[in-house]
Coordinates of C-alpha atoms (C1' of nucleotides) in Angstrom, one line a residue:
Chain A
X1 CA -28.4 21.7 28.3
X2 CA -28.4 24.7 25.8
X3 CA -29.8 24.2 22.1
X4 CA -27.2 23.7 19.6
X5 CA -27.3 26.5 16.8
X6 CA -25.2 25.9 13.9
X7 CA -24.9 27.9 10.3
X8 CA -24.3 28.3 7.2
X9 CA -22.6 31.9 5.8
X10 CA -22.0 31.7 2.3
X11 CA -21.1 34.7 0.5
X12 CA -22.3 35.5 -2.7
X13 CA -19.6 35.8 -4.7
X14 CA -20.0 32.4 -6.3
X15 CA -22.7 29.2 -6.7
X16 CA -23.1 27.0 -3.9
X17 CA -20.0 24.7 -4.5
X18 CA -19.1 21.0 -3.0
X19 CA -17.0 22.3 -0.4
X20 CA -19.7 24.5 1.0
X21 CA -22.1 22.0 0.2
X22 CA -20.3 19.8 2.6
X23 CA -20.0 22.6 5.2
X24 CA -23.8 23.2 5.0
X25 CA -24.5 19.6 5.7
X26 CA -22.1 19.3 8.4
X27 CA -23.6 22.2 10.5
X28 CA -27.3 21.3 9.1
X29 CA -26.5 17.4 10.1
X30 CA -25.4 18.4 13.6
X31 CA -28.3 20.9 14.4
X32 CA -30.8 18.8 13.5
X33 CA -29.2 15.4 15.5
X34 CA -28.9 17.6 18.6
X35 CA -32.5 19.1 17.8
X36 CA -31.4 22.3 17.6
X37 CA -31.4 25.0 15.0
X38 CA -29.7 25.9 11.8
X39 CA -29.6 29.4 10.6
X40 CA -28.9 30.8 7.0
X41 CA -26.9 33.6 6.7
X42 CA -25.4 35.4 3.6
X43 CA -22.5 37.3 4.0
X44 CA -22.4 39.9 1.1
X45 CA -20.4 42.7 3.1
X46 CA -18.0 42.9 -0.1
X47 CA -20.4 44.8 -2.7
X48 CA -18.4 44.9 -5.5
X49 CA -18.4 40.8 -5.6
X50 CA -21.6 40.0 -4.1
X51 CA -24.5 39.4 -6.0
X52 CA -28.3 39.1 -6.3
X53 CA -28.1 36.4 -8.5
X54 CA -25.9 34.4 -6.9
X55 CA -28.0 34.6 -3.7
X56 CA -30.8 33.5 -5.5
X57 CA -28.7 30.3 -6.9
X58 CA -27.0 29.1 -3.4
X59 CA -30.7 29.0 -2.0
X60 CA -31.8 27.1 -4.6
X61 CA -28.7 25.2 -4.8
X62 CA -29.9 24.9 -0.7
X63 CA -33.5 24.0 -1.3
X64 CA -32.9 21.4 -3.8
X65 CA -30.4 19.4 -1.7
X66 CA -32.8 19.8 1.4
X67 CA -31.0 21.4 3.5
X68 CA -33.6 24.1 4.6
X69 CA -32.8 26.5 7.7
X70 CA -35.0 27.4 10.6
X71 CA -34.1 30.9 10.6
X72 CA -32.9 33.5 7.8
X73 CA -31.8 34.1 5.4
X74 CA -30.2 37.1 6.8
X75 CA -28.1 39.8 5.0
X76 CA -24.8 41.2 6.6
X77 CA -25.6 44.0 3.8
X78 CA -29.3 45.0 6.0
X79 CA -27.2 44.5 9.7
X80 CA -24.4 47.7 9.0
X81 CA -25.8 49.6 12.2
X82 CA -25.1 46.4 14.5
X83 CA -21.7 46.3 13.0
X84 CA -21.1 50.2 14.0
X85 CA -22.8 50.0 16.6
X86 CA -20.1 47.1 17.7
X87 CA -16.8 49.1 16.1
X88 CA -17.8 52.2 18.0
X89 CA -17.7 50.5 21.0
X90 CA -14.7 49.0 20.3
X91 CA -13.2 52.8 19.4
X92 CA -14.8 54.5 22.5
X93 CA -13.0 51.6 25.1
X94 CA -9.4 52.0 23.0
X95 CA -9.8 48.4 21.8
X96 CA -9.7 49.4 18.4
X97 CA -8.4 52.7 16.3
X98 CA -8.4 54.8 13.3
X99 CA -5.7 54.5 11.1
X100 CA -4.5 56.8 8.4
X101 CA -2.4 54.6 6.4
X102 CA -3.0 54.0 3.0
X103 CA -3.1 50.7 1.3
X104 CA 0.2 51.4 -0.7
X105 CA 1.9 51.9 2.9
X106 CA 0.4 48.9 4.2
X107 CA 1.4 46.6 1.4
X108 CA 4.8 47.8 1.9
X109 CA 5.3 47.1 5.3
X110 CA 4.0 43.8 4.3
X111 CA 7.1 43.2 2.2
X112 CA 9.2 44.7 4.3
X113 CA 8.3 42.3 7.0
X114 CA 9.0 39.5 4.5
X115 CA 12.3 40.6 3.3
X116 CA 13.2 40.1 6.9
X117 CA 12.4 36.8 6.9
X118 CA 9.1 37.6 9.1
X119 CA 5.7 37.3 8.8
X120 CA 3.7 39.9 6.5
X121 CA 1.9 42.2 9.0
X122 CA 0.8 45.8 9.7
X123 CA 3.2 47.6 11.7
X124 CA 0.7 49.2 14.2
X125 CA 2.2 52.7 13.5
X126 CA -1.1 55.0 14.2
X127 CA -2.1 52.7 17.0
X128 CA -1.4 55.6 19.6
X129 CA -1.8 58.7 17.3
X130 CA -5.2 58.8 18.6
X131 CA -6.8 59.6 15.3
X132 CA -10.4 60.3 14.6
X133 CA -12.5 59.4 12.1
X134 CA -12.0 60.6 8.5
X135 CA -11.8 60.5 4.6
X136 CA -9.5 57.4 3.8
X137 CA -9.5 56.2 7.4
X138 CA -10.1 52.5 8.5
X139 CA -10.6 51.4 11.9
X140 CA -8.4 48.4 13.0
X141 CA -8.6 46.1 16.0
X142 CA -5.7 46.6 18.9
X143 CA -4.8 43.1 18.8
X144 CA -3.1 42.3 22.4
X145 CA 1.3 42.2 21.8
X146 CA 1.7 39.6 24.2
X147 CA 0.4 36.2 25.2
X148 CA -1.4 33.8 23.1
X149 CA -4.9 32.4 22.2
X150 CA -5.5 29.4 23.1
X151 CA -8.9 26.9 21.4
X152 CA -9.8 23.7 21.9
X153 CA -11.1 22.7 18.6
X154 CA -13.8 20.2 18.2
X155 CA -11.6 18.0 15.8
X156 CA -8.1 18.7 16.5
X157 CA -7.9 19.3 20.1
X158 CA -6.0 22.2 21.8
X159 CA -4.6 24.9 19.1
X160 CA -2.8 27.7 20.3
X161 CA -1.4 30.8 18.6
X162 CA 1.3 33.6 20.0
X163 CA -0.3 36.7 19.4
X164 CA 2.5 38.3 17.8
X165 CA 1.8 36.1 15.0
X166 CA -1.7 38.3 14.4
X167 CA -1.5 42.0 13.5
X168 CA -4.0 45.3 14.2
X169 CA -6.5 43.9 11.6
X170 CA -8.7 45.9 10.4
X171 CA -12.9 46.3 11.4
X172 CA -14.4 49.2 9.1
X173 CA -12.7 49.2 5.5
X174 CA -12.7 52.4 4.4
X175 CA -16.5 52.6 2.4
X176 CA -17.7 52.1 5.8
X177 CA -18.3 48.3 5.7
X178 CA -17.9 46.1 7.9
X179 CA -14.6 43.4 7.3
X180 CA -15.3 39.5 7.7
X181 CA -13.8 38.8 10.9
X182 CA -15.9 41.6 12.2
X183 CA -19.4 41.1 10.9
X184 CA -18.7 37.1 11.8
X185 CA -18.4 37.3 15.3
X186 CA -21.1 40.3 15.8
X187 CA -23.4 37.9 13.5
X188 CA -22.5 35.0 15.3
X189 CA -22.5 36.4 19.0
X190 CA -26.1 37.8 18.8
X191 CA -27.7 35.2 16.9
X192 CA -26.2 32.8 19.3
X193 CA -24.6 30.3 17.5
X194 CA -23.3 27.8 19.6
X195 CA -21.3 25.7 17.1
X196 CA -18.9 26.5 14.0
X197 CA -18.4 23.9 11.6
X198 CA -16.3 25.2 8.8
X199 CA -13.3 24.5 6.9
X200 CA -9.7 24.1 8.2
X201 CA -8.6 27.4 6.2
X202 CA -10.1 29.5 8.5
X203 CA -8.0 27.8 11.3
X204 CA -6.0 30.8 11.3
X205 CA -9.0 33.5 11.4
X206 CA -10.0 31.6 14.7
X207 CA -7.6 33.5 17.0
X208 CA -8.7 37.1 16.0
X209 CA -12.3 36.0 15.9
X210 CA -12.2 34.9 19.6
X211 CA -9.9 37.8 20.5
X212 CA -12.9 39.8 19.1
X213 CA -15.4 38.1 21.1
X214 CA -13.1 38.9 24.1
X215 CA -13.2 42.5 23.6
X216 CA -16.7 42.8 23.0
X217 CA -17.5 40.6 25.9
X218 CA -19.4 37.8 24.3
X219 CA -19.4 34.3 25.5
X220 CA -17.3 32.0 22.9
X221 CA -18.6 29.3 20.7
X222 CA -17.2 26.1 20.1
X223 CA -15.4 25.5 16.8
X224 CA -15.0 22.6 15.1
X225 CA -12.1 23.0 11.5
X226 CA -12.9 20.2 8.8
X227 CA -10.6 19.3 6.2
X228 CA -11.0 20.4 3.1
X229 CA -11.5 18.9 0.0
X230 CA -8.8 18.4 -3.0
X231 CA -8.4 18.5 -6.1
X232 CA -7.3 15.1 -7.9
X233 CA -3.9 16.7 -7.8
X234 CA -4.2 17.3 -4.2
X235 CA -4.4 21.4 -4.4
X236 CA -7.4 23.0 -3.0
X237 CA -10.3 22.6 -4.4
X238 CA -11.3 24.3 -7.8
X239 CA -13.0 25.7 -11.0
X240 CA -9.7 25.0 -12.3
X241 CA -10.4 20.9 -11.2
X242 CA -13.8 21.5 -13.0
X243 CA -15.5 21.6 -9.6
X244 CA -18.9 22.2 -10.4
X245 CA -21.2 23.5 -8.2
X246 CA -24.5 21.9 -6.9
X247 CA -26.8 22.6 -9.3
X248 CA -24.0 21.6 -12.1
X249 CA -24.6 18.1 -10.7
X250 CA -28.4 18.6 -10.8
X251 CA -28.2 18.8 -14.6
X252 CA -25.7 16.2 -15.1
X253 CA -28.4 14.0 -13.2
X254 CA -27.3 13.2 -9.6
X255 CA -30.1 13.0 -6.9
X256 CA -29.8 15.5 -3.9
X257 CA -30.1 12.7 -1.3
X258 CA -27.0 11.1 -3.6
X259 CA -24.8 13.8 -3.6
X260 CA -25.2 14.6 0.4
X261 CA -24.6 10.9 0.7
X262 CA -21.5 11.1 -1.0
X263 CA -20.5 14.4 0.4
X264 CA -20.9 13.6 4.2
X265 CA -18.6 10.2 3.8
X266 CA -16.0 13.0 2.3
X267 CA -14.2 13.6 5.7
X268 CA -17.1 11.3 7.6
X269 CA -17.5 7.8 8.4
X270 CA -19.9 5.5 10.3
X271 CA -17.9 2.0 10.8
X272 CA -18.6 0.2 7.0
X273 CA -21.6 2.2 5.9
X274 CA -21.4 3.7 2.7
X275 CA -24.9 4.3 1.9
X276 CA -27.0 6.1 4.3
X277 CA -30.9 7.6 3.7
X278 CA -31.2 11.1 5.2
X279 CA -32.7 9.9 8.6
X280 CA -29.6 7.8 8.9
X281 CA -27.1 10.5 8.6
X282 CA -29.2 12.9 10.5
X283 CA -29.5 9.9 13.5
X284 CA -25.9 8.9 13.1
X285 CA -23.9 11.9 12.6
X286 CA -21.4 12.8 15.4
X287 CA -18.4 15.1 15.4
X288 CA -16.0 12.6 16.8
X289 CA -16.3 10.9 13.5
X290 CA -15.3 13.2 11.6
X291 CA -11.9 12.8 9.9
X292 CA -9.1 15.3 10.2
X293 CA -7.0 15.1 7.0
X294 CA -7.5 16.2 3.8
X295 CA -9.4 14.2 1.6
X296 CA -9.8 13.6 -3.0
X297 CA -12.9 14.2 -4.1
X298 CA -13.3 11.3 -6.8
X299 CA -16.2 11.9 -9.6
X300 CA -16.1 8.2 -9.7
X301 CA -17.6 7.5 -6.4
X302 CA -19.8 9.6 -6.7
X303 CA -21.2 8.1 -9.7
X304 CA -21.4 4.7 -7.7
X305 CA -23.3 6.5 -4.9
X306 CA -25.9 8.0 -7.1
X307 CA -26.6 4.7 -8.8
X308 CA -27.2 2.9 -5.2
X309 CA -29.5 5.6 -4.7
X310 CA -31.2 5.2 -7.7
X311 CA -31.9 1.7 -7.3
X312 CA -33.5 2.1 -3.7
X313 CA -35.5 5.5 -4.7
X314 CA -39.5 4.3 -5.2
X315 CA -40.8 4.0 -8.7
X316 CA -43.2 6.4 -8.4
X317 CA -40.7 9.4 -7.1
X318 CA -38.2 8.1 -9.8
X319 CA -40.9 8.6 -12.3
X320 CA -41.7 12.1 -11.2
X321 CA -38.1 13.3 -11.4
X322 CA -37.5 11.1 -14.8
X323 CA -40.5 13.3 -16.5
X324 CA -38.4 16.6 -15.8
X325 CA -35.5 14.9 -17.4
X326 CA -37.2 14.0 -20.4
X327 CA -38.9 17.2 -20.3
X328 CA -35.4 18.8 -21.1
X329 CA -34.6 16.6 -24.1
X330 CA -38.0 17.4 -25.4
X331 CA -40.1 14.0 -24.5
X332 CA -43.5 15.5 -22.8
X333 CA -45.2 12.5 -21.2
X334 CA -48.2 13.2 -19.5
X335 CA -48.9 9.2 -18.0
X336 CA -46.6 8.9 -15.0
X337 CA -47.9 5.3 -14.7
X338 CA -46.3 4.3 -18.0
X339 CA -42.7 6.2 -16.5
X340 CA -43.7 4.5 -13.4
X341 CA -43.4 0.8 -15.5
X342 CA -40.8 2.3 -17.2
X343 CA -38.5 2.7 -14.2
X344 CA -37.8 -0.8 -12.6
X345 CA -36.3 -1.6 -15.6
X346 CA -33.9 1.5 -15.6
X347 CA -32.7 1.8 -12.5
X348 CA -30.4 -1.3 -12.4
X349 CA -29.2 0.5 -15.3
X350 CA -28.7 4.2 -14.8
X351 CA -26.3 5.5 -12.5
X352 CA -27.8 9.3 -13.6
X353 CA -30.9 10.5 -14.0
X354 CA -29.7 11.9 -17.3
X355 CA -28.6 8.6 -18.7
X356 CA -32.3 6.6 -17.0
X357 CA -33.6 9.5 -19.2
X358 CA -31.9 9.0 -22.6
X359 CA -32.3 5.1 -21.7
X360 CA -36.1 5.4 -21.4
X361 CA -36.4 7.3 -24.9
X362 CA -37.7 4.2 -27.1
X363 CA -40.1 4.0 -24.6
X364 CA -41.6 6.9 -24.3
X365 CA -41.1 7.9 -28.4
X366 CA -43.8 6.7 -30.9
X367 CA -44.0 4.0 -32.8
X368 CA -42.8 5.3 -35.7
X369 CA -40.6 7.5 -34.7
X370 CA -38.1 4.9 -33.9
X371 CA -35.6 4.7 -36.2
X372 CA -33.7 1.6 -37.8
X373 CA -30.1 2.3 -39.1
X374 CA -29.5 0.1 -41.9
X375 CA -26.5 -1.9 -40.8
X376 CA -28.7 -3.0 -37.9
X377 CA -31.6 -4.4 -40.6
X378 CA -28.8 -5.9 -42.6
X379 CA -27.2 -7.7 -40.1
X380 CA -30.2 -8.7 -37.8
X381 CA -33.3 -9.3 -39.7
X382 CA -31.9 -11.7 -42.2
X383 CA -34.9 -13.3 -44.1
X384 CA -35.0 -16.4 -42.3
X385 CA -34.7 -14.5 -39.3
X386 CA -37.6 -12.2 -40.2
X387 CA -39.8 -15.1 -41.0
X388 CA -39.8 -16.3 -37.3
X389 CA -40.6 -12.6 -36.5
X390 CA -43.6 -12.6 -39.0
X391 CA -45.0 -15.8 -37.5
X392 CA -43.9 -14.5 -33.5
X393 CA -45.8 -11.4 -34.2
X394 CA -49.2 -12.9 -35.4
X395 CA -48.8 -15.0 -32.0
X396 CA -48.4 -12.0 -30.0
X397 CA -51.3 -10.4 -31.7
X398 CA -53.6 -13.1 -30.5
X399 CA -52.8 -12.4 -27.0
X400 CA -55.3 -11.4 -24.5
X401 CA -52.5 -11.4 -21.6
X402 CA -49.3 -9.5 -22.6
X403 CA -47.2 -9.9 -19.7
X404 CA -43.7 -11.4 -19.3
X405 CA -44.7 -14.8 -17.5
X406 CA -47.0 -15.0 -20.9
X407 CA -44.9 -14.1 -23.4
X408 CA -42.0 -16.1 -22.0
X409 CA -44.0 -19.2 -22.6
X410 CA -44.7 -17.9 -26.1
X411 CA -41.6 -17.7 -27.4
X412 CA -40.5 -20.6 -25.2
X413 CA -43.2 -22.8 -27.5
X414 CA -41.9 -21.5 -30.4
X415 CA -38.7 -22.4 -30.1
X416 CA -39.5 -25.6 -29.1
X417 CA -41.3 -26.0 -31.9
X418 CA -39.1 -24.7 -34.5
X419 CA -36.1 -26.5 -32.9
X420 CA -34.0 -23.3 -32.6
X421 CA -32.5 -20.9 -30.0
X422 CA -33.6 -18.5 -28.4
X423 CA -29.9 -16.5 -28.8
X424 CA -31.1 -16.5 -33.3
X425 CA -34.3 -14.4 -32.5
X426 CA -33.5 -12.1 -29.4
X427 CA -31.6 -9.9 -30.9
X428 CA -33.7 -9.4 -33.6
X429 CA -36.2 -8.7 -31.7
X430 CA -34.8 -6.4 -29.3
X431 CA -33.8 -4.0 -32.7
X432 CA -37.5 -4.2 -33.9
X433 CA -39.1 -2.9 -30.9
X434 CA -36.5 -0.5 -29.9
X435 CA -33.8 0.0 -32.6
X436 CA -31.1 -0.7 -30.4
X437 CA -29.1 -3.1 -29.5
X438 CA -29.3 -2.7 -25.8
X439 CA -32.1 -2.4 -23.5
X440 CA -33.7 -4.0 -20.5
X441 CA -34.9 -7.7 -20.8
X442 CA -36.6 -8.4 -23.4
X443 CA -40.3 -10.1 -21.7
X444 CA -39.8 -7.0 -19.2
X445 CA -39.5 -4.6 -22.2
X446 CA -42.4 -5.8 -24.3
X447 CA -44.7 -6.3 -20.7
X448 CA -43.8 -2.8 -20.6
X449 CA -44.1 -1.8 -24.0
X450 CA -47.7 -3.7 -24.4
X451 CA -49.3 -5.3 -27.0
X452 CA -50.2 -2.3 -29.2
X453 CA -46.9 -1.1 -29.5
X454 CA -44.7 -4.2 -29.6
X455 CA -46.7 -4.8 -32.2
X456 CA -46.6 -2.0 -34.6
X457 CA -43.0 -1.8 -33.9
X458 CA -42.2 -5.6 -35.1
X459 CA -44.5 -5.2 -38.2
X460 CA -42.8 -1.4 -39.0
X461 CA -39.4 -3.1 -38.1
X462 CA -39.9 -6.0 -40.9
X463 CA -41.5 -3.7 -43.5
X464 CA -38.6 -2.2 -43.3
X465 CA -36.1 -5.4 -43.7
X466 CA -38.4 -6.4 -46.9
X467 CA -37.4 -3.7 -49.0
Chain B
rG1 C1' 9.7 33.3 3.9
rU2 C1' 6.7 33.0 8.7
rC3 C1' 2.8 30.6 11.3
rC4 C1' -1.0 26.8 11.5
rC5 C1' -3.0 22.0 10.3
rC6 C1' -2.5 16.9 8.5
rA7 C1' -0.1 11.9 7.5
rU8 C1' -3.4 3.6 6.7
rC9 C1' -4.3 0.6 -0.3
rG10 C1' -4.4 5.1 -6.6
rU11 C1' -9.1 7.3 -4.0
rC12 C1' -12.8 7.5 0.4
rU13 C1' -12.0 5.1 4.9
rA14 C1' -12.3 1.1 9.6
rG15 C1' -8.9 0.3 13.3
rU16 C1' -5.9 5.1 17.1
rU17 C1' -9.9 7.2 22.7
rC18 C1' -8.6 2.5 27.1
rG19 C1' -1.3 -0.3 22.9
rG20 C1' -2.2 -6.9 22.1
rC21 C1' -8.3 -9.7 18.8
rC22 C1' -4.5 -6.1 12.6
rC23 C1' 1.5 -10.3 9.0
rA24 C1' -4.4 -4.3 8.9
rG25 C1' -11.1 -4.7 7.5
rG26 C1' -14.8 -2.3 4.1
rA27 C1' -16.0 0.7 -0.2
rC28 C1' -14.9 3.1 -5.2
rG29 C1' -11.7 1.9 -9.3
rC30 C1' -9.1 -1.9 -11.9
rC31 C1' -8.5 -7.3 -13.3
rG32 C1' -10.6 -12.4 -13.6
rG33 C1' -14.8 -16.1 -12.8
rC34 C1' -20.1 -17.0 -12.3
rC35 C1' -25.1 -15.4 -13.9
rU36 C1' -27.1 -14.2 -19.0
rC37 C1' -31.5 -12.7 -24.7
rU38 C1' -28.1 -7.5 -25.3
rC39 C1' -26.7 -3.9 -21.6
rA40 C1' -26.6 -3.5 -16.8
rC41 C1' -27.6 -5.4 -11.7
rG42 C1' -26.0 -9.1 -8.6
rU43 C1' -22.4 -12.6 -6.9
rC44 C1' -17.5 -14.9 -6.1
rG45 C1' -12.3 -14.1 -6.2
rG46 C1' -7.9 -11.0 -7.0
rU47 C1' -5.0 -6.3 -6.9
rA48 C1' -3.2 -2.7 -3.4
rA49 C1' -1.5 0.7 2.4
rC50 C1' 0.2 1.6 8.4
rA51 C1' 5.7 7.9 4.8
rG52 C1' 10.9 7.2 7.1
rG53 C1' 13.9 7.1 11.4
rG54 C1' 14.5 7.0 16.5
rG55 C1' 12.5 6.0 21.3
rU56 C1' 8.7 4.0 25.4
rU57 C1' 6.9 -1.2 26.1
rC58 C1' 6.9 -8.1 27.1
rA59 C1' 3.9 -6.0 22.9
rA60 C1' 2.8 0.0 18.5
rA61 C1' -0.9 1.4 12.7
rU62 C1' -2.2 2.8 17.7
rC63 C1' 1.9 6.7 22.8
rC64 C1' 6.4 10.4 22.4
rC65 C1' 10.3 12.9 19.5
rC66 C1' 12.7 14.1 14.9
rU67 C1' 12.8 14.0 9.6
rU68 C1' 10.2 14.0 5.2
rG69 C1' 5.9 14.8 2.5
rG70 C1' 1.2 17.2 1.7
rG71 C1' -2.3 21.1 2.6
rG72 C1' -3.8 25.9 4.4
rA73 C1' -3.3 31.0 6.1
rC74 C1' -0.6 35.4 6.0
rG75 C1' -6.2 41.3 2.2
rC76 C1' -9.7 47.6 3.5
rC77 C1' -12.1 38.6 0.1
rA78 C1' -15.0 35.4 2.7

RNA sequence: GUCCCCAUCGUCUAGUUCGGCCCAGGACGCCGGCCUCUCACGUCGGUAACAGGGGUUCAAAUCCCCUUGGGGACGCCA
């Protein structure tokens, strides 16, 4: 059988948003379950939109989410003599012409056309002039007046479209460039892509592109439309919804292999599964499962993904990517054992990276740079309160062993012996070695914490409640 | 306006290929219980849908038609 080649052809213009995102993974997914190839390919024919900088984000938008490419990237912008190369052919066999018209003339033909009710086309007027090239000239495809074209697409079967519907679109804009539906199916025909997965709107460039590949004698791929994805208020997807791009959700703390997760079951299912590691998607992704209707993207799920992700991520990765996190709000740690402790404790508790990272701050801050607001001394570390503490503390001090099993039994001895609960000192504790009221369990938290600075923090804690 | 695509809980979806196992299952969210040193996790339970109308059939969420609704495309953007 031939090797499936899929791609990805985002065009500068923009970051690397959801929606492509999703595309990306699609064709990535279904190349590398069919062992076959994915190619990278940047389509910056329009010059006055296209830029370096946004090439340089979608592949690190790319690279971060792991979907690397086999082959590429290519520019449309280095390929202009294949393009002419494939437009003067057209021109030479009378399958495509120069026309004259300016875009003033063609715009009102266009609403002409509607004012009668009819669809907004070119009106094919120098198709048989015969013109030449020149100043002001484009060339435009001769698309056939009769008949129709006819696809069966991957997802939604048999499509078929009367060519009168299509108009002499044009190949060569004016500057000499190459137009979309052009540089496509050139791009596509001779780096022999097999397979096009790519969003339902181009459902309607399909016809011209294969009436393209027709006329330039190229064999035709398959092509596969998936819906799209929505706004809350079910319009197309955009800035306007606060779509954010990929790398957005790489600040706000998501974790690539969370956000493909949560992208691929957008318009993809397998039976129950929600979550799914990489391997899984790669070894379970087929075509036939993908949905056909447009579906919500909804933040809130996402959020739910990332956190499942977060709790089956190792430590030790976790702690690597925590580091950068911190890193941003200004917490250097250089002992990635201590994040690696850290981290069991968090992740049943963060559902971003961002929020692990602001929960991990009283562990990673120094002793006495934890602060105690007032209200929280007042109201917890009431002197008979403190005195426990005092007396807790010089117990803990004696310890040789400072781990939870330990100090469980030390407190749990205490109480016993003081004939009180455990609810009157926990509390208080938890604000002396952290100065907050939340945090991870208590034993866990001091383990974690050690001796030296659970410690400090309780005597620093109940200076302060003294004065 | 014209053409194209789509249609199961608020949202993502299973079920539709080969109609019966579906008075429709899972997940997010939401509500309530349990767990509990705080916050979470977890766990148990609840909430909520086959757009409408015609057919076909012993039997339809599943097949056909119409209506309605939604989305998309109509560029010398991609």
């Amino acid at each position: 059988m031939e090797k499936v080649v899929t791609r990805f052809p985002p065009s500068p213009t923009g970051h690397l948003h959801i929606g492509g995102a999703r595309t990306a993974l699609f064709n990535w997914l279904f190349a590398r379950n069919k062992k076959g190839k994915f190619i990278l390919r940047i389509e910056d024919t329009d010059i006055q939109r296209s830029s370096e900088e946004m090439t340089k984000s979608i592949l690190e938008a790319m690279e971060w989410l792991g979907l690397l490419w086999d082959e590429g990237p290519y520019f449309q912008s280095k390929r202009l003599d294949i393009y002419n190369h494939h437009i003067d052919l057209l021109v030479e066999q009378g399958k495509a012409y120069y026309c004259k018209c300016t875009k003033e003339e063609v715009e009102e033909m266009r609403k002409r056309a509607r004012e009668k009710g009819e669809k907004p086309k070119y009106d094919g007027r120098c198709r048989e002039l015969g013109l030449g090239p020149g100043p002001g000239r484009v060339v435009r495809f001769k698309t056939p007046l009769e008949g129709e074209t006819v696809f069966n697409d991957l997802l939604k079967g048999p499509i078929a479209v009367n060519n009168k519907e299509l108009d002499d679109f044009v190949l060569r804009r004016e500057d000499g460039m190459p137009t979309y539906n052009l540089a496509v199916v050139v791009d596509d025909a001779t780096m022999g892509i097999t397979h096009i997965l790519r969003g339902d709107d181009h459902i309607n460039n399909t016809p011209k592109q294969i009436l393209l590949y027709e006329a330039l004698e190229y064999p035709i791929p398959q092509f596969g439309h998936v819906p799209m994805i929505l706004g809350p208020d079910k319009k197309k997807l955009s800035k306007r919804h606060g779509a954010k791009s990929v790398l957005e959700y790489r600040e706000l703390g998501y974790l690539p292999e969370a956000l493909l997760n949560y992208l691929v079951r957008l318009g993809w299912s397998y039976k129950d599964q929600e979550i799914f590691t990489l391997d899984e998607m790669i070894e379970k992704f087929s075509i036939e499962r993908l949905s056909n209707s447009a579906c919500v993207f909804d933040p809130e799920k996402l959020k739910w993904v990332n956190s499942q992700h977060i709790k089956k991520k190792s430590p030790k990765e976790l702690a690597i990517i925590l580091k950068n996190y911190l890193a941003k709000d200004g917490f250097t740690v250089k002992d990635l054992g201590y994040l690696e402790k850290i981290v069991p404790l968090l992740q049943p508790r963060s559902t971003t990276m961002v929020e692990m990272a602001e929960k991990a701050r009283f562990f990673v801050k120094k002793d006495q740079e934890i602060e105690y607001p007032k209200e929280l001394i007042d109201k917890f570390l009431k002197p008979d309160v403190v005195t426990h503490l005092k007396e807790l503390t010089n117990r803990f001090e004696r310890l040789n062993n400072f781990d939870q099993k330990t100090l469980e039994n030390v407190v749990g001895s205490y109480l016993e012996q003081k004939n009180i609960k455990f609810k009157l000192i926990a509390q208080p504790i938890r604000i002396c070695i952290t100065g907050q009221t939340t945090s991870p369990g208590l034993f866990e938290t001091m383990e974690v914490l050690g001796k030296d600075r659970t410690v400090n923090r309780l005597k620093r804690a109940l200076s302060f409640a003294e004065k």
